[in-house]
Structure formats: C-alpha cells, structure tokens
PDB file of C-alpha atoms in Angstrom:
ATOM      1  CA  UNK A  25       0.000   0.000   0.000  1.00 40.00           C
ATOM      2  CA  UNK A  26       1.473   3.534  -1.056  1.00 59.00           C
ATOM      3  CA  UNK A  27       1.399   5.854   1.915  1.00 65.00           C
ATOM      4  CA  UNK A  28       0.160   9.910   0.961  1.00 77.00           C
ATOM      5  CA  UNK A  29      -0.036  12.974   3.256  1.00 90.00           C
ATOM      6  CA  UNK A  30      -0.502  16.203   3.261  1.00 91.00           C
ATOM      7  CA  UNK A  31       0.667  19.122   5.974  1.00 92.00           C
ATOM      8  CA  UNK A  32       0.803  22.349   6.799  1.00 90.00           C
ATOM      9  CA  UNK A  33       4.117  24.107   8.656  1.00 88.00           C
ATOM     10  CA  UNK A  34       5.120  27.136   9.059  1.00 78.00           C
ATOM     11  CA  UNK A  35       2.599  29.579   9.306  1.00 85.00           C
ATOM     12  CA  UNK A  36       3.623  33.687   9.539  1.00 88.00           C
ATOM     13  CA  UNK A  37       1.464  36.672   8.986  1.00 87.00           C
ATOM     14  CA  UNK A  38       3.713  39.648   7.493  1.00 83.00           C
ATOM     15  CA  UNK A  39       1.869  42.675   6.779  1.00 83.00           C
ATOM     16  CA  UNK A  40      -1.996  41.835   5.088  1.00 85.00           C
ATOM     17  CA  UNK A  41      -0.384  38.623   4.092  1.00 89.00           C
ATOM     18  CA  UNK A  42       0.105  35.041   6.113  1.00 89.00           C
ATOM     19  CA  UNK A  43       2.817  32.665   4.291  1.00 92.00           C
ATOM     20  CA  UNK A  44       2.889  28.740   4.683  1.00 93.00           C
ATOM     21  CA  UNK A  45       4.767  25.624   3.607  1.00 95.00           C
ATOM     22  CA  UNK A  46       3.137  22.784   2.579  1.00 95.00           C
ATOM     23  CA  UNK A  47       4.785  19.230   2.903  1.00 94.00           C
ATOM     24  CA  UNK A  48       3.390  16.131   0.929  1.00 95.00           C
ATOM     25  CA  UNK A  49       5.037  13.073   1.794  1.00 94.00           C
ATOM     26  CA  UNK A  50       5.452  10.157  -0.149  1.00 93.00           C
ATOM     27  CA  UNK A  51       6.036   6.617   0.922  1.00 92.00           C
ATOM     28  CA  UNK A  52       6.224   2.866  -0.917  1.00 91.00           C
ATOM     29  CA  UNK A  53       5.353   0.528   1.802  1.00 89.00           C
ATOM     30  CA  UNK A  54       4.723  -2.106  -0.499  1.00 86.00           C
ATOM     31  CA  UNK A  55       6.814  -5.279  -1.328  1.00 87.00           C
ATOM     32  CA  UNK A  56       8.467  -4.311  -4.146  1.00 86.00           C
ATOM     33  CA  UNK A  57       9.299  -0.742  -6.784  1.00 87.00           C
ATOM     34  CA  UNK A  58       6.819   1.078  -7.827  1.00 88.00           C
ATOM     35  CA  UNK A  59       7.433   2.970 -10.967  1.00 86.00           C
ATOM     36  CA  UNK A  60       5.521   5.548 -13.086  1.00 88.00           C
ATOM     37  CA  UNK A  61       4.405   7.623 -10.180  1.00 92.00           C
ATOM     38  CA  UNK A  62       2.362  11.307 -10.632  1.00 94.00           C
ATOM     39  CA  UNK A  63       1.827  13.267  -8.106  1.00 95.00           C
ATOM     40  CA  UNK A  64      -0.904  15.912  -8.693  1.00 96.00           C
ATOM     41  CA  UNK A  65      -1.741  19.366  -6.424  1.00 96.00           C
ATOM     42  CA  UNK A  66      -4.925  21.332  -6.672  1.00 94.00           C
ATOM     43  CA  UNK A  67      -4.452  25.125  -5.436  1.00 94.00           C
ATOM     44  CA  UNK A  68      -7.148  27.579  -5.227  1.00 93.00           C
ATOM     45  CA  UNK A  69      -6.168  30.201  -7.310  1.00 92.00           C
ATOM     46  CA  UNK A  70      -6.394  32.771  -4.279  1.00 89.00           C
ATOM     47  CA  UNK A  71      -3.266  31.323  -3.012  1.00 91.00           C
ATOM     48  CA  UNK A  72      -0.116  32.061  -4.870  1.00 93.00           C
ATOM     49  CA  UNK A  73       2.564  29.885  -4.889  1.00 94.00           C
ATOM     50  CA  UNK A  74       5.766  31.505  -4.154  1.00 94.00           C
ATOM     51  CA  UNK A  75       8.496  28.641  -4.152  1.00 95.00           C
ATOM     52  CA  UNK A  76       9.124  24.855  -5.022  1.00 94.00           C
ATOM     53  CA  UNK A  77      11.483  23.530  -1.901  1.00 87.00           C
ATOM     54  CA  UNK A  78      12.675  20.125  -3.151  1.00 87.00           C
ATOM     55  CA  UNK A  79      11.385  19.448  -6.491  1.00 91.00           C
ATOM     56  CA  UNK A  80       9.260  21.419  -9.084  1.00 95.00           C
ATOM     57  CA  UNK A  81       5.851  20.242 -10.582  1.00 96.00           C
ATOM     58  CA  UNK A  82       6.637  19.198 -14.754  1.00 96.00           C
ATOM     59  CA  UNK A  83       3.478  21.270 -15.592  1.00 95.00           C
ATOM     60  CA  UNK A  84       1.322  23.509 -13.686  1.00 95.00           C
ATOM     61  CA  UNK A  85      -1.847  24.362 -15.358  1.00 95.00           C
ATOM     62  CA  UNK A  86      -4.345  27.339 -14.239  1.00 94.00           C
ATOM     63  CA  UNK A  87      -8.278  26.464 -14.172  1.00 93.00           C
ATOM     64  CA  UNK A  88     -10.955  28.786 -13.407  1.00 95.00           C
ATOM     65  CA  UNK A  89     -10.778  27.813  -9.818  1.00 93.00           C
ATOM     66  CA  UNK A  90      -8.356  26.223  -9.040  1.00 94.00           C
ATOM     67  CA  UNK A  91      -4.397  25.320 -10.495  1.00 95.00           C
ATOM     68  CA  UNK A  92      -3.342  22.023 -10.901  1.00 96.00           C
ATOM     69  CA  UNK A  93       0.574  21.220  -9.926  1.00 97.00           C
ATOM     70  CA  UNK A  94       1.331  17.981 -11.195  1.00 97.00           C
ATOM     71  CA  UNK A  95       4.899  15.457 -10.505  1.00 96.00           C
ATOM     72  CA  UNK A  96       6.671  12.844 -12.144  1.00 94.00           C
ATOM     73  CA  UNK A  97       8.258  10.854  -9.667  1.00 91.00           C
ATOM     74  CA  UNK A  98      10.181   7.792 -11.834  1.00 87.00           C
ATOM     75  CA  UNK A  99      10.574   5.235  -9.182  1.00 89.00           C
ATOM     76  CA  UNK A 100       9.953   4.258  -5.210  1.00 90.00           C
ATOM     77  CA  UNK A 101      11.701   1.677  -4.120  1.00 91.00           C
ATOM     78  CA  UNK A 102      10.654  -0.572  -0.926  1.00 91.00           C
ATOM     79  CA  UNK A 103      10.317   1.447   1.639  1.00 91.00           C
ATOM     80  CA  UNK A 104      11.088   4.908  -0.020  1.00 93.00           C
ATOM     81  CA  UNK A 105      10.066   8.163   1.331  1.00 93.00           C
ATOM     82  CA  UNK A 106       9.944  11.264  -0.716  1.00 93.00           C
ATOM     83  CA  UNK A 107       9.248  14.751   0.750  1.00 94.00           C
ATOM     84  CA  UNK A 108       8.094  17.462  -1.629  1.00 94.00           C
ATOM     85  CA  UNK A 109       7.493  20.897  -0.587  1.00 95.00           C
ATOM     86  CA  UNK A 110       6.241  24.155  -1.717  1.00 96.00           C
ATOM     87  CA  UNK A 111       5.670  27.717  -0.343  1.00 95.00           C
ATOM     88  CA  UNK A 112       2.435  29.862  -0.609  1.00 93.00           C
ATOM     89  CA  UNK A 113       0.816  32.757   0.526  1.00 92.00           C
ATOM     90  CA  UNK A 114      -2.725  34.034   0.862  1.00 89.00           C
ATOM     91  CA  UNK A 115      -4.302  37.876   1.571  1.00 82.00           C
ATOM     92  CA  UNK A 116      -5.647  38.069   4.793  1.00 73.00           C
ATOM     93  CA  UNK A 117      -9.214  39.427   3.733  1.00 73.00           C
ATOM     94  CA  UNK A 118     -10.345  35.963   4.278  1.00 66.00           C
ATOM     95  CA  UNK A 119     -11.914  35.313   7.508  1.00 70.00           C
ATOM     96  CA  UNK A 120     -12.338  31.688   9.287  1.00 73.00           C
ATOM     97  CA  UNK A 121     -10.128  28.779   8.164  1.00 76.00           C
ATOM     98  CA  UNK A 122      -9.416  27.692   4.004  1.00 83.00           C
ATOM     99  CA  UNK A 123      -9.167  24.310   3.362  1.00 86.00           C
ATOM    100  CA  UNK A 124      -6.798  22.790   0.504  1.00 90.00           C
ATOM    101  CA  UNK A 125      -8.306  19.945  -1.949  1.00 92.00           C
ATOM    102  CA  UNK A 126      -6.876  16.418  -1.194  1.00 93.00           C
ATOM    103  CA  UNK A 127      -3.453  15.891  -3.309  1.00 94.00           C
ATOM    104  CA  UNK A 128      -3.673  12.604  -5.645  1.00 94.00           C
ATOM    105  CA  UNK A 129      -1.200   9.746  -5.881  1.00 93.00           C
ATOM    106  CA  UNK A 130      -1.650   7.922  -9.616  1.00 93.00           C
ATOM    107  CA  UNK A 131       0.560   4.775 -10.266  1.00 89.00           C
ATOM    108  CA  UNK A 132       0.697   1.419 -11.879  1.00 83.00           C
ATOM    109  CA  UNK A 133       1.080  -1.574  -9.379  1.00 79.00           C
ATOM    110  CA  UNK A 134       2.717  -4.666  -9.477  1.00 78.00           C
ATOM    111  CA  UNK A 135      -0.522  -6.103 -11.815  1.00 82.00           C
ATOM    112  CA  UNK A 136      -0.664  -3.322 -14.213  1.00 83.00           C
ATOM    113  CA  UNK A 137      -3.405  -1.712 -12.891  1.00 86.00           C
ATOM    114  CA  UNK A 138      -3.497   1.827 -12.120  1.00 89.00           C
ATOM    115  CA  UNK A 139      -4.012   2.965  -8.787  1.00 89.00           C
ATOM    116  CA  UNK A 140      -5.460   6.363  -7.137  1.00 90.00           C
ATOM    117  CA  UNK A 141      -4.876   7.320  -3.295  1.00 91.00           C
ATOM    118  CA  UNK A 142      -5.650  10.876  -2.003  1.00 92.00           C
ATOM    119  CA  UNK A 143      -4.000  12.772   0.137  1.00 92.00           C
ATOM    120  CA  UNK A 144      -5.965  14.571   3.795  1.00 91.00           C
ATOM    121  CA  UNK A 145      -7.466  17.998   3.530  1.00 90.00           C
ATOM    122  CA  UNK A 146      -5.254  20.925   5.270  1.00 90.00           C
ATOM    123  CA  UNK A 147      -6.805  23.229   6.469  1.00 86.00           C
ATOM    124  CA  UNK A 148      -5.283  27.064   6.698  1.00 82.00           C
ATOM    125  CA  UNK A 149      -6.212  28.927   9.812  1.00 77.00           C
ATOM    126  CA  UNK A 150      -6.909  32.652   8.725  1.00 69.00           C
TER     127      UNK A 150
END
C-alpha cells in the first residue's frame, strides 16, 4: 500500500499577508518498486505559490478555480520516502479557516493496474 499525506508548517502573517509551507510526503510501503508515479496538487487560485522547496511540478496548469501542480516521480523503491514541498501565501481578507483539496497519488502496481490514493485535507487557519 502507497502511503500519501498532506501538511501544513510554518505559518507567519507579514503585513496583510500570512505565508505557509506545505509538505506532501510520499512513501512505498509495499513489497516491491513502484514505478511511473504522478503526483498531482490542486491550489485555489487565491493562493499564490511563491516557491518549489525540493522538487518542481513538470506542468502547472491554471483552471478557473483552481491550479493544478502535477509530478513525475520515476521510481519508489521498498520502503522509499519522498518529501516534496512548496511555499504559498494568501491575503488576509479571508476570515475563518481555508481548506486545501486532497493531493492525488496515480501509479501502476505490481498487476498493471493503475491505482489512485488521495492525500488529507489541510486546512489554513486565517
């Protein structure tokens, strides 16, 4: 079973803005490689990503609503954990708390057969 999650660090208001760091981690806890990974990101478009940490998306594409970020990751090998993060930041004419869409895992397993696993919601306290 391929492990997904999704979390929020790193949360600092500056001025009428509040910047964040978002972590999705990545883990193979199967028996064997997995190969042929994507790794796909939905941002609402009233948060602007500022900065890729570790590795940036192949293709971002911008929606009405919302942009999608999207990964290639080649191969996981038992066991393997990847990390990748980006930075963001949001006006602060919101009021309440903003919750990201789920990230989604897409991969071929051992049988061929392709296999979706979502991420958790984050939510952004405003």
């Amino acid at each position: 079973m391929e492990y997904q999650s999704k979390e929020l660090i790193k949360i600092r208001k500056t001025g009428d803005k509040i910047e964040f760091k978002i972590l999705l981690f990545i883990k193979n806890n199967t028996r064997s490689s997995i190969k042929n990974i994507q790794l796909i990101e939905f941002v609402p478009n009233y948060i602007k990503v500022v900065s890729f940490e570790t590795l940036k998306p192949i293709q971002t594409e911008k929606g009405k609503n919302l942009t999608r970020m999207i990964w290639n990751i080649g191969e996981l090998v038992k066991g393997e954990e990847r990390i990748i993060s980006y930075k963001g930041e949001i006006e602060t004419k919101f009021i309440g708390r903003l919750s990201l869409p789920q990230a989604t895992l897409k991969y071929k397993n051992i049988r061929n057969k392709v296999c979706h696993i979502k991420s958790n919601r984050v939510v952004i306290p405003v």
